[in-house]
Amino acid sequence: MIAIIDYDAGNLKSVEKALQYLGEEVVITRNHDEIKKADKVILPGVGAFGDAMEKLHHYQLVDTIKEVVAKKTPLLGICLGLQLLFERSDETKGVEGLSILKGEIVRIPDKEGIKIPHIGWNSLLFTKDSKLFKGLEQDSYVYFVHSYYLRAENKEDVAATTEYSTTLDVAVEADNVYACQFHPEKSGDVGLTILKNFANIGKE
């Protein structure tokens, strides 16, 4: 069972549909016991960093997510869900993130000819052998919608980067914590492969 965390800030239905299409058993929930019992957990997210952290606190999900990580349950953050795993964001200064991984979220720098938010398809440069990208070729294209990006403190956590105004850290793998800034559920066959790879973790 894969639990998708519902905290009023996620692109829940499209993630659920993609996983169901892959034949996975999925539940959208904010029930603490259900999340903690799940084989895998997904933290989706669309919207602003500060609002999302407020919702996670409101539903008392912060400790639940940290328990999931401590139990070594595979956790996948998607888009804003990736950003929340880190310590802080320029989008909402003074708000502490989940601080599960070290790093900060900063605005994509302005550059002539570059539109912000970054909306559309960009290719990935895989920077390490990540379980998420098994079977994919370098320069696979995925779909992005964001104005802020991860600057990871520990570069060994970074699984993929892309170029957009600057080099952006766009995927991480650190022990049982996985995350991607892009939307796999909107990234065609490449995205479905990434979701299937996540679902298959521990089944090999």
CSV table of C-alpha atoms in Angstrom, one decimal:
chain,number,residue,atom,x,y,z
A,1,MET,CA,0.0,0.0,0.0
A,2,ILE,CA,1.3,3.5,-0.9
A,3,ALA,CA,-0.1,6.3,1.2
A,4,ILE,CA,-0.4,9.8,-0.5
A,5,ILE,CA,-0.4,12.4,2.3
A,6,ASP,CA,-3.4,14.7,2.1
A,7,TYR,CA,-2.8,18.1,3.7
A,8,ASP,CA,-4.8,20.3,1.3
A,9,ALA,CA,-1.7,21.3,-0.7
A,10,GLY,CA,-1.1,18.4,-3.1
A,11,ASN,CA,-1.7,17.4,-6.7
A,12,LEU,CA,-3.3,14.3,-5.2
A,13,LYS,CA,-5.6,12.9,-7.8
A,14,SER,CA,-3.2,12.9,-10.7
A,15,VAL,CA,-0.5,11.1,-8.6
A,16,GLU,CA,-3.2,8.6,-7.4
A,17,LYS,CA,-4.3,8.0,-11.0
A,18,ALA,CA,-0.8,7.4,-12.3
A,19,LEU,CA,-0.1,4.9,-9.5
A,20,GLN,CA,-3.4,3.1,-10.1
A,21,TYR,CA,-2.6,2.9,-13.8
A,22,LEU,CA,0.6,1.1,-12.8
A,23,GLY,CA,-1.5,-1.4,-10.8
A,24,GLU,CA,-0.5,-0.1,-7.4
A,25,GLU,CA,-2.7,0.0,-4.3
A,26,VAL,CA,-3.0,3.6,-3.2
A,27,VAL,CA,-4.8,5.5,-0.5
A,28,ILE,CA,-5.1,9.3,-0.1
A,29,THR,CA,-5.1,10.0,3.6
A,30,ARG,CA,-4.1,12.2,6.5
A,31,ASN,CA,-4.7,9.4,9.1
A,32,HIS,CA,-1.6,9.0,11.1
A,33,ASP,CA,-1.9,5.3,11.6
A,34,GLU,CA,-2.6,4.6,8.0
A,35,ILE,CA,0.4,6.7,6.9
A,36,LYS,CA,2.7,4.9,9.4
A,37,LYS,CA,1.5,1.5,8.4
A,38,ALA,CA,2.0,2.1,4.6
A,39,ASP,CA,4.7,0.3,2.7
A,40,LYS,CA,5.6,3.6,1.0
A,41,VAL,CA,4.6,7.2,1.5
A,42,ILE,CA,4.4,10.1,-1.0
A,43,LEU,CA,4.4,13.8,0.0
A,44,PRO,CA,3.0,15.7,-2.9
A,45,GLY,CA,2.7,19.5,-3.0
A,46,VAL,CA,1.6,22.4,-5.1
A,47,GLY,CA,1.6,26.0,-3.7
A,48,ALA,CA,3.6,28.1,-1.3
A,49,PHE,CA,6.2,26.7,1.2
A,50,GLY,CA,4.8,28.6,4.2
A,51,ASP,CA,1.2,27.7,3.6
A,52,ALA,CA,2.1,24.0,3.2
A,53,MET,CA,4.2,23.9,6.4
A,54,GLU,CA,1.2,25.6,8.2
A,55,LYS,CA,-1.1,22.8,6.9
A,56,LEU,CA,1.3,20.0,7.9
A,57,HIS,CA,1.4,21.5,11.5
A,58,HIS,CA,-2.4,22.0,11.5
A,59,TYR,CA,-3.0,18.3,10.7
A,60,GLN,CA,-0.1,17.3,13.1
A,61,LEU,CA,1.7,15.5,10.2
A,62,VAL,CA,5.2,16.8,10.9
A,63,ASP,CA,6.1,14.2,13.5
A,64,THR,CA,4.3,11.5,11.5
A,65,ILE,CA,6.4,12.2,8.4
A,66,LYS,CA,9.6,12.2,10.6
A,67,GLU,CA,8.5,8.8,12.1
A,68,VAL,CA,8.0,7.4,8.5
A,69,VAL,CA,11.6,8.4,7.7
A,70,ALA,CA,13.0,7.1,11.0
A,71,LYS,CA,11.3,3.7,10.3
A,72,LYS,CA,13.1,3.6,7.0
A,73,THR,CA,9.9,3.5,5.0
A,74,PRO,CA,10.5,4.8,1.5
A,75,LEU,CA,9.3,8.4,1.2
A,76,LEU,CA,8.9,10.3,-2.1
A,77,GLY,CA,8.5,14.1,-2.1
A,78,ILE,CA,7.1,15.6,-5.3
A,79,CYS,CA,7.5,19.3,-6.4
A,80,LEU,CA,6.7,21.3,-3.2
A,81,GLY,CA,7.0,18.0,-1.4
A,82,LEU,CA,10.7,18.0,-2.2
A,83,GLN,CA,11.2,21.5,-1.0
A,84,LEU,CA,9.4,20.8,2.4
A,85,LEU,CA,12.0,18.1,3.2
A,86,PHE,CA,14.7,20.7,3.5
A,87,GLU,CA,15.4,23.4,6.2
A,88,ARG,CA,14.1,26.7,4.8
A,89,SER,CA,12.8,28.5,1.7
A,90,ASP,CA,13.3,32.1,0.4
A,91,GLU,CA,9.7,31.9,-0.6
A,92,THR,CA,8.6,32.2,3.1
A,93,LYS,CA,11.4,33.5,5.2
A,94,GLY,CA,11.4,32.5,8.9
A,95,VAL,CA,9.4,29.3,8.4
A,96,GLU,CA,11.2,26.1,9.2
A,97,GLY,CA,10.9,23.2,6.8
A,98,LEU,CA,10.8,19.5,7.9
A,99,SER,CA,14.6,19.6,8.0
A,100,ILE,CA,14.9,15.9,7.1
A,101,LEU,CA,17.7,16.8,4.7
A,102,LYS,CA,20.1,19.7,4.7
A,103,GLY,CA,19.8,22.5,2.2
A,104,GLU,CA,17.7,25.5,1.3
A,105,ILE,CA,15.1,26.5,-1.3
A,106,VAL,CA,16.0,29.6,-3.3
A,107,ARG,CA,14.4,31.5,-6.2
A,108,ILE,CA,15.5,30.7,-9.7
A,109,PRO,CA,17.8,33.6,-10.7
A,110,ASP,CA,16.5,36.1,-13.3
A,111,LYS,CA,18.3,35.9,-16.6
A,112,GLU,CA,17.6,37.4,-20.0
A,113,GLY,CA,15.3,35.1,-22.0
A,114,ILE,CA,14.4,33.0,-19.1
A,115,LYS,CA,10.8,33.0,-17.8
A,116,ILE,CA,10.0,32.5,-14.2
A,117,PRO,CA,8.1,30.4,-13.1
A,118,HIS,CA,9.8,27.6,-15.0
A,119,ILE,CA,7.0,25.8,-16.7
A,120,GLY,CA,7.6,23.0,-19.2
A,121,TRP,CA,9.9,20.2,-20.2
A,122,ASN,CA,13.6,20.0,-19.3
A,123,SER,CA,16.1,17.2,-19.5
A,124,LEU,CA,17.7,15.5,-16.5
A,125,LEU,CA,21.4,15.0,-15.8
A,126,PHE,CA,21.7,12.0,-13.5
A,127,THR,CA,24.4,12.6,-11.0
A,128,LYS,CA,24.4,9.2,-9.3
A,129,ASP,CA,22.9,5.8,-9.7
A,130,SER,CA,19.5,6.4,-8.2
A,131,LYS,CA,16.8,3.7,-7.8
A,132,LEU,CA,14.3,6.3,-9.1
A,133,PHE,CA,15.9,6.4,-12.5
A,134,LYS,CA,16.5,2.7,-13.1
A,135,GLY,CA,16.1,2.0,-16.8
A,136,LEU,CA,16.1,5.7,-17.9
A,137,GLU,CA,18.6,7.3,-20.2
A,138,GLN,CA,20.6,10.4,-19.5
A,139,ASP,CA,18.8,13.6,-20.8
A,140,SER,CA,15.3,12.1,-20.2
A,141,TYR,CA,12.7,14.9,-20.3
A,142,VAL,CA,10.3,15.6,-17.4
A,143,TYR,CA,7.8,18.3,-16.7
A,144,PHE,CA,8.4,21.2,-14.3
A,145,VAL,CA,6.3,24.0,-12.7
A,146,HIS,CA,8.2,26.0,-10.2
A,147,SER,CA,9.9,29.4,-9.3
A,148,TYR,CA,12.1,28.1,-6.5
A,149,TYR,CA,14.6,25.3,-6.5
A,150,LEU,CA,16.7,23.2,-4.1
A,151,ARG,CA,20.3,24.1,-3.2
A,152,ALA,CA,21.3,21.0,-1.4
A,153,GLU,CA,24.0,21.2,1.3
A,154,ASN,CA,25.1,17.6,0.8
A,155,LYS,CA,25.8,17.2,-2.9
A,156,GLU,CA,25.9,13.4,-2.5
A,157,ASP,CA,22.1,13.6,-1.8
A,158,VAL,CA,21.5,15.0,-5.3
A,159,ALA,CA,20.4,12.4,-7.9
A,160,ALA,CA,19.7,14.7,-10.8
A,161,THR,CA,20.2,18.3,-12.0
A,162,THR,CA,18.8,20.3,-14.8
A,163,GLU,CA,19.9,23.6,-16.5
A,164,TYR,CA,17.5,26.5,-16.3
A,165,SER,CA,19.0,29.9,-15.7
A,166,THR,CA,21.6,28.1,-13.6
A,167,THR,CA,22.2,24.5,-12.5
A,168,LEU,CA,19.2,23.3,-10.4
A,169,ASP,CA,19.2,20.3,-8.0
A,170,VAL,CA,16.0,18.6,-9.0
A,171,ALA,CA,16.1,15.1,-7.5
A,172,VAL,CA,17.5,13.6,-4.4
A,173,GLU,CA,18.1,10.2,-2.9
A,174,ALA,CA,19.3,9.9,0.6
A,175,ASP,CA,18.9,6.5,2.3
A,176,ASN,CA,15.1,5.9,2.2
A,177,VAL,CA,14.2,9.5,1.3
A,178,TYR,CA,13.6,10.3,-2.4
A,179,ALA,CA,12.3,13.5,-4.0
A,180,CYS,CA,11.9,15.2,-7.3
A,181,GLN,CA,11.2,18.9,-8.1
A,182,PHE,CA,9.4,17.9,-11.4
A,183,HIS,CA,6.0,16.2,-11.7
A,184,PRO,CA,6.5,12.5,-12.6
A,185,GLU,CA,2.7,12.1,-12.8
A,186,LYS,CA,2.8,14.7,-15.7
A,187,SER,CA,5.9,13.5,-17.4
A,188,GLY,CA,4.6,10.7,-19.7
A,189,ASP,CA,6.4,7.4,-19.9
A,190,VAL,CA,9.5,8.7,-18.2
A,191,GLY,CA,7.4,9.8,-15.2
A,192,LEU,CA,5.6,6.5,-15.0
A,193,THR,CA,8.9,4.7,-15.0
A,194,ILE,CA,10.0,6.9,-12.1
A,195,LEU,CA,6.8,6.2,-10.1
A,196,LYS,CA,7.1,2.4,-10.9
A,197,ASN,CA,10.7,2.4,-9.8
A,198,PHE,CA,9.6,4.0,-6.5
A,199,ALA,CA,6.8,1.5,-6.1
A,200,ASN,CA,9.3,-1.4,-6.7
A,201,ILE,CA,11.8,-0.3,-4.0
A,202,GLY,CA,12.3,-3.2,-1.6
A,203,LYS,CA,10.6,-5.7,-4.0
A,204,GLU,CA,13.7,-6.7,-5.8
